[in-house]
Every structure is written in C-alpha cells, then in structure tokens.
mmCIF file of C-alpha atoms in Angstrom:
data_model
loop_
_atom_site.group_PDB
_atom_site.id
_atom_site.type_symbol
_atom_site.label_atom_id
_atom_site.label_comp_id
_atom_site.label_asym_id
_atom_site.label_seq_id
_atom_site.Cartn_x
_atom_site.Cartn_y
_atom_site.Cartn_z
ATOM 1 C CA UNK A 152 -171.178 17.300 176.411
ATOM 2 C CA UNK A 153 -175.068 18.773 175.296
ATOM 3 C CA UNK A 154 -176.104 21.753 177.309
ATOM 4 C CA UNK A 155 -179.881 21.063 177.545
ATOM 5 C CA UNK A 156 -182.165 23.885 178.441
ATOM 6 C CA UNK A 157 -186.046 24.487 178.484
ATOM 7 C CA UNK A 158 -186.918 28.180 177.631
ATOM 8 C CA UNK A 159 -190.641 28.022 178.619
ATOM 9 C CA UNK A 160 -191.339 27.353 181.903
ATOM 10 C CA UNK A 161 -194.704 29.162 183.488
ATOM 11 C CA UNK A 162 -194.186 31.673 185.865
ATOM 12 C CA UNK A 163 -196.762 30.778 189.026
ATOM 13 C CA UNK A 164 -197.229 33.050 191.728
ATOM 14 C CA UNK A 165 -196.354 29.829 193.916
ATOM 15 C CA UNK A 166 -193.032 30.686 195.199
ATOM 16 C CA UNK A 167 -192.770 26.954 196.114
ATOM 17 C CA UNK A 168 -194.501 25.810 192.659
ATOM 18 C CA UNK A 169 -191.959 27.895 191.242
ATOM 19 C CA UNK A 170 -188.852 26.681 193.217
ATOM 20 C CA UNK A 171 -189.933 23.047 192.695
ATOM 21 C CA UNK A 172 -189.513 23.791 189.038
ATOM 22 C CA UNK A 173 -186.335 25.604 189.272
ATOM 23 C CA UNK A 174 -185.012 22.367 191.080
ATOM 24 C CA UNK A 175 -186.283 19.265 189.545
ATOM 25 C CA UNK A 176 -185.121 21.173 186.165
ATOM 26 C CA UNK A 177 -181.937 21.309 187.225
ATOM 27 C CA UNK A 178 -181.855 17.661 189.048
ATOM 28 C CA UNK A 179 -182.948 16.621 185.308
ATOM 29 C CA UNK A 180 -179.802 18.046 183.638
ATOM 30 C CA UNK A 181 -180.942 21.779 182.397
ATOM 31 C CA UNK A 182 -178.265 24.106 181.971
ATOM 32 C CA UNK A 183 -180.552 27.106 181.572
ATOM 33 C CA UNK A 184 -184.733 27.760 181.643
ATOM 34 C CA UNK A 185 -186.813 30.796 180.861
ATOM 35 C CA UNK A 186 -189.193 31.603 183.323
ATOM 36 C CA UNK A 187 -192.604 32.555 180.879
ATOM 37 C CA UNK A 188 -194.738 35.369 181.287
ATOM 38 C CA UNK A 189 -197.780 35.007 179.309
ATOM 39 C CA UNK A 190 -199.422 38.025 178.303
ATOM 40 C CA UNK A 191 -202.886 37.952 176.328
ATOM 41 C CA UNK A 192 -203.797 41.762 175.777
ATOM 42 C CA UNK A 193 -207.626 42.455 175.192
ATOM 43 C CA UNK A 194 -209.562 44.725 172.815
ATOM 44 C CA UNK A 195 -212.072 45.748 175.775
ATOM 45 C CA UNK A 196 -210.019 47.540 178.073
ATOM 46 C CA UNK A 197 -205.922 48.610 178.861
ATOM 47 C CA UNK A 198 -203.423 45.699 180.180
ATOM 48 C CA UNK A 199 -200.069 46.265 181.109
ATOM 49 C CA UNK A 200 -197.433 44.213 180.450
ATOM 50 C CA UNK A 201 -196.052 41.833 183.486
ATOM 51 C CA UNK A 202 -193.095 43.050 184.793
ATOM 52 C CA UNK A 203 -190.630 39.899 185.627
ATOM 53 C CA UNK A 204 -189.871 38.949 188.906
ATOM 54 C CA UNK A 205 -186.089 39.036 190.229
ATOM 55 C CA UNK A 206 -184.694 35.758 190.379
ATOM 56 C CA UNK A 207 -183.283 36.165 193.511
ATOM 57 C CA UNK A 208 -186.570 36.817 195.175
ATOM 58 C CA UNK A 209 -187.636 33.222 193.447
ATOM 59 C CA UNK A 210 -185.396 31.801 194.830
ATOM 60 C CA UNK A 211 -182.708 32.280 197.721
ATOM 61 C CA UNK A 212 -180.005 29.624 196.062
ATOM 62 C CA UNK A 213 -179.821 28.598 192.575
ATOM 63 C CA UNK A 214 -179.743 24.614 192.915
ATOM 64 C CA UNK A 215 -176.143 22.922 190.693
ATOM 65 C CA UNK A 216 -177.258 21.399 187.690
ATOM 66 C CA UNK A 217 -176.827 17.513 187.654
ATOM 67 C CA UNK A 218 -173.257 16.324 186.227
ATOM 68 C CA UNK A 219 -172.343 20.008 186.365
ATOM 69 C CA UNK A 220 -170.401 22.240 188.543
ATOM 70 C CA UNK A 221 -172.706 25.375 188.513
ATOM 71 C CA UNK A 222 -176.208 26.557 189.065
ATOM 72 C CA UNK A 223 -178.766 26.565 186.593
ATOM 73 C CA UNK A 224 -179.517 29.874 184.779
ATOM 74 C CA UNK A 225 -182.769 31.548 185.257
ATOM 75 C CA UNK A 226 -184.168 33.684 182.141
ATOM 76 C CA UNK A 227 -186.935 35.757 182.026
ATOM 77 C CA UNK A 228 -189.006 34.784 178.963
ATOM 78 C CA UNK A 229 -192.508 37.044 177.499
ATOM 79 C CA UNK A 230 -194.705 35.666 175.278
ATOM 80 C CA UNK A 231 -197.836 37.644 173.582
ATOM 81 C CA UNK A 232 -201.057 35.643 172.445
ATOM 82 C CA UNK A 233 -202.048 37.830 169.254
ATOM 83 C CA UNK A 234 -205.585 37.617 167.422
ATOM 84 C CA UNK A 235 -205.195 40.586 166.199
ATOM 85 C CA UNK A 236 -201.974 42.904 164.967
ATOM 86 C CA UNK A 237 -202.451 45.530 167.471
ATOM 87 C CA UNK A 238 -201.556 43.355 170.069
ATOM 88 C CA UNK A 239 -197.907 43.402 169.482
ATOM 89 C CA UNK A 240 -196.066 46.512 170.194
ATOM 90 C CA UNK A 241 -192.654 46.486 168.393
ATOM 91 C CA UNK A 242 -190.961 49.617 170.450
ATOM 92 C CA UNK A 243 -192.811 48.749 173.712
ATOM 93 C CA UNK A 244 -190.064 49.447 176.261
ATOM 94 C CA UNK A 245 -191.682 47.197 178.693
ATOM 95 C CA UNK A 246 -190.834 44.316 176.240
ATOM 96 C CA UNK A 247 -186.858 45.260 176.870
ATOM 97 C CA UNK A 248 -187.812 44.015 180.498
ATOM 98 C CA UNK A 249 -187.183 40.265 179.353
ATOM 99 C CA UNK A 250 -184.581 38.276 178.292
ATOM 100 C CA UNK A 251 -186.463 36.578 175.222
ATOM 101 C CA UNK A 252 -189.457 38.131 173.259
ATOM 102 C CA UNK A 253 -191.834 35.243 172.078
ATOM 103 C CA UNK A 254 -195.770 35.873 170.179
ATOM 104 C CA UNK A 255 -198.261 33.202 169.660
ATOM 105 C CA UNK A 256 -200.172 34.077 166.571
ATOM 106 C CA UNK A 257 -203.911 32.931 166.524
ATOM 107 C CA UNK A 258 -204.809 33.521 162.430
ATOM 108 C CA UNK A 259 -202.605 32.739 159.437
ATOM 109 C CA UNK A 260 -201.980 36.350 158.719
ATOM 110 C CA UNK A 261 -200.423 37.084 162.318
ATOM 111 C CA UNK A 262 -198.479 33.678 161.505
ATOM 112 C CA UNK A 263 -197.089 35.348 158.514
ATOM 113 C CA UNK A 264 -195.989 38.645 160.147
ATOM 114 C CA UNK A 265 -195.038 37.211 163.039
ATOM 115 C CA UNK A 266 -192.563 34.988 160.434
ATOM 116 C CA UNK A 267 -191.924 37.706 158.093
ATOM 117 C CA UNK A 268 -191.861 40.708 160.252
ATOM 118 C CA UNK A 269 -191.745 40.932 163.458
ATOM 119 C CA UNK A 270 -188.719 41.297 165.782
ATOM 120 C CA UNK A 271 -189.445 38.315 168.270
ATOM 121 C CA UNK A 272 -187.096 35.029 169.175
ATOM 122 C CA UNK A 273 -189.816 32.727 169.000
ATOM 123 C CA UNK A 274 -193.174 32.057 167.603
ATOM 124 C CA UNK A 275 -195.024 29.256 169.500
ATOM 125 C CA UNK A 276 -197.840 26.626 167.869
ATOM 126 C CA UNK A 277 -200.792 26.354 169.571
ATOM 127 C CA UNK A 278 -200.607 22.199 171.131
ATOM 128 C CA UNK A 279 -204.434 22.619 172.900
ATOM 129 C CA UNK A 280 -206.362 23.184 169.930
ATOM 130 C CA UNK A 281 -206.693 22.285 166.147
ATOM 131 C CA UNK A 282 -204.872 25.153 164.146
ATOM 132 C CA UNK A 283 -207.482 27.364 161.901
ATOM 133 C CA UNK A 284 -204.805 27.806 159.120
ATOM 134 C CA UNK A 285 -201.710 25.750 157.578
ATOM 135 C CA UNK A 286 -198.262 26.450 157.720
ATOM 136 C CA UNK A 287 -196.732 27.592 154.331
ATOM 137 C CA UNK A 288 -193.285 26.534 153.580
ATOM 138 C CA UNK A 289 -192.475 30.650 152.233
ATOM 139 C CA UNK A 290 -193.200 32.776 156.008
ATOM 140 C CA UNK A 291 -191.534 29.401 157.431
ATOM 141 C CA UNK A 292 -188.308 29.810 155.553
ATOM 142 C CA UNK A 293 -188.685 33.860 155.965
ATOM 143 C CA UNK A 294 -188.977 32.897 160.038
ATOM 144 C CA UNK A 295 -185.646 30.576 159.493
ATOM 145 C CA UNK A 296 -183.560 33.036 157.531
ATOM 146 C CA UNK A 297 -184.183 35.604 160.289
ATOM 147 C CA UNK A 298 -183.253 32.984 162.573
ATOM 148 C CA UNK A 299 -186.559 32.828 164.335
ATOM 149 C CA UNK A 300 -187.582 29.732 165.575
ATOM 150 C CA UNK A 301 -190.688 27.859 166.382
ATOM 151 C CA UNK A 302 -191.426 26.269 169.859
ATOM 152 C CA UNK A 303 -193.578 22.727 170.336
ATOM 153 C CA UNK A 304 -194.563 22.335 173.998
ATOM 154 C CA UNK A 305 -195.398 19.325 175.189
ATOM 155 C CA UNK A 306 -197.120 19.618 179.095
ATOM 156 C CA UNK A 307 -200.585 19.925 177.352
ATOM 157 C CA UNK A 308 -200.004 16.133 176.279
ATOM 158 C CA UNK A 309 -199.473 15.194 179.453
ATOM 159 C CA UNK A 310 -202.321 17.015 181.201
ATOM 160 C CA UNK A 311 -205.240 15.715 178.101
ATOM 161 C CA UNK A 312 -206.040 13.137 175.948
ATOM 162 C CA UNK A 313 -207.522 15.216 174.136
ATOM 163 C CA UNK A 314 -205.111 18.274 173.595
ATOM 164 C CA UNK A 315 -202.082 15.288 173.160
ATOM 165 C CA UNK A 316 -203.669 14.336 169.465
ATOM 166 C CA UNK A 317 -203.531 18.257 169.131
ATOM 167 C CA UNK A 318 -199.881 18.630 170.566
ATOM 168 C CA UNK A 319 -198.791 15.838 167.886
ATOM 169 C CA UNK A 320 -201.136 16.784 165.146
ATOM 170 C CA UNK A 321 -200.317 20.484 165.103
ATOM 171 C CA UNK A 322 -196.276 19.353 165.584
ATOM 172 C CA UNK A 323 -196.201 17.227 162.626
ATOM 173 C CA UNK A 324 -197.568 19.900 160.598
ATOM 174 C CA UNK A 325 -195.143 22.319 161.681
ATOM 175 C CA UNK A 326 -192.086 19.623 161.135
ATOM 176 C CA UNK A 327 -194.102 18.986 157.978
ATOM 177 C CA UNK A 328 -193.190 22.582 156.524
ATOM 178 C CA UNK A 329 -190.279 23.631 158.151
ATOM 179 C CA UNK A 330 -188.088 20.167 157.630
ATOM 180 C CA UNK A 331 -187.018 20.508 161.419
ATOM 181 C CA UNK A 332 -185.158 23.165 161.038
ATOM 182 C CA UNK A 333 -185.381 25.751 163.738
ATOM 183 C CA UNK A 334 -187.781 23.957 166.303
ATOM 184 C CA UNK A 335 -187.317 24.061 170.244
ATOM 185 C CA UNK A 336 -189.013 21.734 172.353
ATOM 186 C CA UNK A 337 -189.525 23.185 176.065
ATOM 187 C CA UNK A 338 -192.660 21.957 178.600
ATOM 188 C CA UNK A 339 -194.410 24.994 179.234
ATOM 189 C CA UNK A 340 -194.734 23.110 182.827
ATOM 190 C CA UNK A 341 -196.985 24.584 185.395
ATOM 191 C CA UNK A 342 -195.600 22.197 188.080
ATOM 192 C CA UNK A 343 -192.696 20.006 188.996
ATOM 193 C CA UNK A 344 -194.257 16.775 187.911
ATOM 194 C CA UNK A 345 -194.811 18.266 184.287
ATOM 195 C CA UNK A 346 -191.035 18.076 183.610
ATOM 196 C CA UNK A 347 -189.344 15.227 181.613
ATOM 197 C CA UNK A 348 -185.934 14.726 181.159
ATOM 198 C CA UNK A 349 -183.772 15.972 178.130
ATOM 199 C CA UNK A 350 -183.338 12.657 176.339
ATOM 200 C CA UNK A 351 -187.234 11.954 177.138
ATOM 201 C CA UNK A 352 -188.279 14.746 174.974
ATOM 202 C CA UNK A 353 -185.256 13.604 172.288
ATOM 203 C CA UNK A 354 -188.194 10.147 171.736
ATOM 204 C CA UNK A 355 -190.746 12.682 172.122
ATOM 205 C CA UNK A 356 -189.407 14.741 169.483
ATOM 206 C CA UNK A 357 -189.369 11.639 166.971
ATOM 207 C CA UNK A 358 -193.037 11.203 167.493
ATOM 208 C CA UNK A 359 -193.563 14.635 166.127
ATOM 209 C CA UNK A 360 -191.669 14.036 162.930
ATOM 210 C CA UNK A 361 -187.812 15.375 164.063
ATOM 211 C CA UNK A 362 -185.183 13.648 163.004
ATOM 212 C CA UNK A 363 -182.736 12.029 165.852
ATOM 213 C CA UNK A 364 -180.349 14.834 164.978
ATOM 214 C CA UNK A 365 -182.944 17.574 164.849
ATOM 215 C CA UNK A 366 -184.860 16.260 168.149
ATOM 216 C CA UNK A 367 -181.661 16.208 170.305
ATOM 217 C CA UNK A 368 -180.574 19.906 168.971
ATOM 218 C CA UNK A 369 -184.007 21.099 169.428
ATOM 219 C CA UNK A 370 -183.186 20.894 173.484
ATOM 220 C CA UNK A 371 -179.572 22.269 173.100
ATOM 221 C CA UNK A 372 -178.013 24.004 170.258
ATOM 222 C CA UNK A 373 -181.169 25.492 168.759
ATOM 223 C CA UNK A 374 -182.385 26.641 171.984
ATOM 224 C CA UNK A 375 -178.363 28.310 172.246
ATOM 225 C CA UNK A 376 -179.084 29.997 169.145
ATOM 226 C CA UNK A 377 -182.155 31.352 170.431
ATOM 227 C CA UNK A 378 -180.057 33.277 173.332
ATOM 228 C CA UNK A 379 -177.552 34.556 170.851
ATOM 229 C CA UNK A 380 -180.560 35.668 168.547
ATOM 230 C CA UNK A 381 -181.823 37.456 171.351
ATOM 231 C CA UNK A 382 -178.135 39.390 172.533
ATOM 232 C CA UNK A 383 -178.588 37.819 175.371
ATOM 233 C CA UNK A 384 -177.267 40.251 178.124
ATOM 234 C CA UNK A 385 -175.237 37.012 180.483
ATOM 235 C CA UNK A 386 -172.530 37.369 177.714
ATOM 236 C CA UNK A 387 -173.609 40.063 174.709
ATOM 237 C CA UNK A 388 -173.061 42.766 177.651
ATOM 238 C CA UNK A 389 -169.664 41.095 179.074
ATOM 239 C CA UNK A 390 -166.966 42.723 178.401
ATOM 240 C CA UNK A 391 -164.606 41.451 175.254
ATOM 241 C CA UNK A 392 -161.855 39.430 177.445
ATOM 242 C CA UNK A 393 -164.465 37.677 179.635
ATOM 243 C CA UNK A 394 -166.973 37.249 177.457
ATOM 244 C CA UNK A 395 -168.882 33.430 178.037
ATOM 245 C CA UNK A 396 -170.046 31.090 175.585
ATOM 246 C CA UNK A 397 -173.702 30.443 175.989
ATOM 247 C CA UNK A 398 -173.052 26.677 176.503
ATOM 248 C CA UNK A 399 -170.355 27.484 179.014
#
C-alpha cells in the first residue's frame, strides 16, 4: 500500500486554518505533511528566522489517516527565498530547529549552488512567475546525485489563471531537464479547500510531463527519501531495535 504525504503545507497563524488542513489532509489519505515556514530574509535590515510551532499546541488530537490505523505525522518544514547568496546560512543553528531544510533560488547562479552546494533537502521552482533562467541538465544531475530533490507545487494553479500556465510551464521545464527523477509534488495550500487528493495530483503530475510511474512516486517514495535525506529524527534518533521505517 503507497504512503502518500505532502511536505509543504503553509503554516497560518489560523489555528483553525491550520487544523482544517491537518484534517482534510489526513481525511484525503496523507500519511505525513510538513508544516512550511517561509522565510524571505532582506538586505535592508536583520530578520530572524521563524521558530516552529509545537504540534501539540496546533492541534490538541492528531486526526487517523483514512484507511489507516494511526494519526497523521506533522513535520516542521523551512524554506528560504534566496536572491542573493548571503541569504542562506549553512551553520545557522536556528535552521536545526526544523525537520526539513528547503531554499528557493531566484537567479540561475543560486540555482546552481543551491544544486551543487548547498546542504538543503529540497530546492523549490517558482509556479507564480516565468523563470529568468533555464534549468541545465549538469547542477540538475549534481542536485540528484546528492539526492536533493526538486518540489512542483500546485495551489498557485488553483488560485490563478494566470500563475496555472506558469505552474505548468515552469514544471515541464524542470521535468524537461531532470527526466523526472527526483521531483515531489506537495500543494503549498494556504487553506483546506486547496488540497487534492493523492491520485488527483498522480493526473496532475502527467500534465507536467511525469511519467505514471514518476507522478505516483513523486507523492510517496520520493517524498520518503526526502525524510531519510534529511535524518529525520521520528526514526534516525530511535534507538537500533525499534527503529521505524518511514512508510511505517
């Protein structure tokens, strides 16, 4: 049986936005989802970095994920919008706050570090507006050997006309270069209404240029290998004889 998860899901400061979320992604079959904290540091004066919110302060009950016999998992996910280098901090303690590290590069030369060099789990593609660079198959199959991956979002589409030709343009680009290999698909939802179910954004995922093969692993086993990239700590820290699969 697929474990589906969605690792971006917008934190809100809407306990009840946020709980709808939590609930309807479960209801719709999700295993596990990463609660996102964007962070979009500025030249002009000092930001700190968000600190996560416990789960259990969220929400009081986890809801049971439909056809399952346990609650969904809750991550806490941080992603960095970069336009310039100095934006991300590779020994920034505050980044060991979160369960998965992700950057959104804005210029082809953060794109290539980001592939090349940095120490994230994901690298996310703009879907709201037309890309100022192309992707190159050589930092693509640098990102890939490293075992970074590259997340498509697909809320925008939903929300706009206009960013949905963006969403699919900038996707089949990406699936273009990289052959499918190493793609996520998650929502990126602000609300509960945003949210489609995990074979919905398998047909989604053929519109971009995925394979069937590709689409349906880019909701379950490639998102898995993004935990075990990041040493996830709900089984990396358990100890040896009780240690859980990520799919588990």
């Amino acid at each position: 049986m697929s474990v589906f998860m969605d690792l971006n899901v917008l934190f809100s400061p809407d306990r009840n936005r946020l709980r709808g979320v939590i609930e309807t992604a479960a209801h719709l079959g999700f295993s596990t989802i990463a609660i996102n904290y964007v962070f979009e540091p500025s030249s002009k004066k000092k930001q700190e970095v968000p600190v996560p919110c416990p789960i259990s302060e969220l929400i009081d009950q986890l809801p049971v994920v439909q056809g399952r016999s346990r609650p969904i998992r809750v991550l806490n996910r941080l992603t960095v919008l970069m336009s310039d280098s100095s934006h991300f901090r590779p020994s920034a303690p505050e980044y060991r706050r979160f369960d998965l590290l992700a950057v959104q590069p804005t210029t082809e030369k953060l794109f290539h570090a980001a592939c090349m060099l940095y120490d994230v789990d994901i690298i996310c593609i703009s879907v709201t507006e037309k890309l100022p660079f192309i992707f190159k198959r050589a930092p693509i199959n640098g990102a890939v050997e490293r075992g970074v991956v590259f997340e498509v979002s697909y809320s925008a589409a939903i929300r706009d006309a206009t960013m949905r030709r963006y969403t699919i343009a900038n996707a089949v680009c990406l699936m273009d270069s990289c052959k499918g290999k190493n793609v996520i698909l998650s929502s990126a939802a602000e609300k509960a209404l945003e949210l489609r179910g995990p074979y919905d954004i398998t047909n989604l995922g053929l519109l971009f240029g995925l394979s069937d093969g590709d689409a349906k692993e880019a909701v379950s086993s490639t998102c898995r290998a993004v935990l075990l990239h990041a040493g996830n700590k709900y089984y990396s820290e358990a100890p040896a004889a009780k240690k859980t699969r990520p799919d588990d």
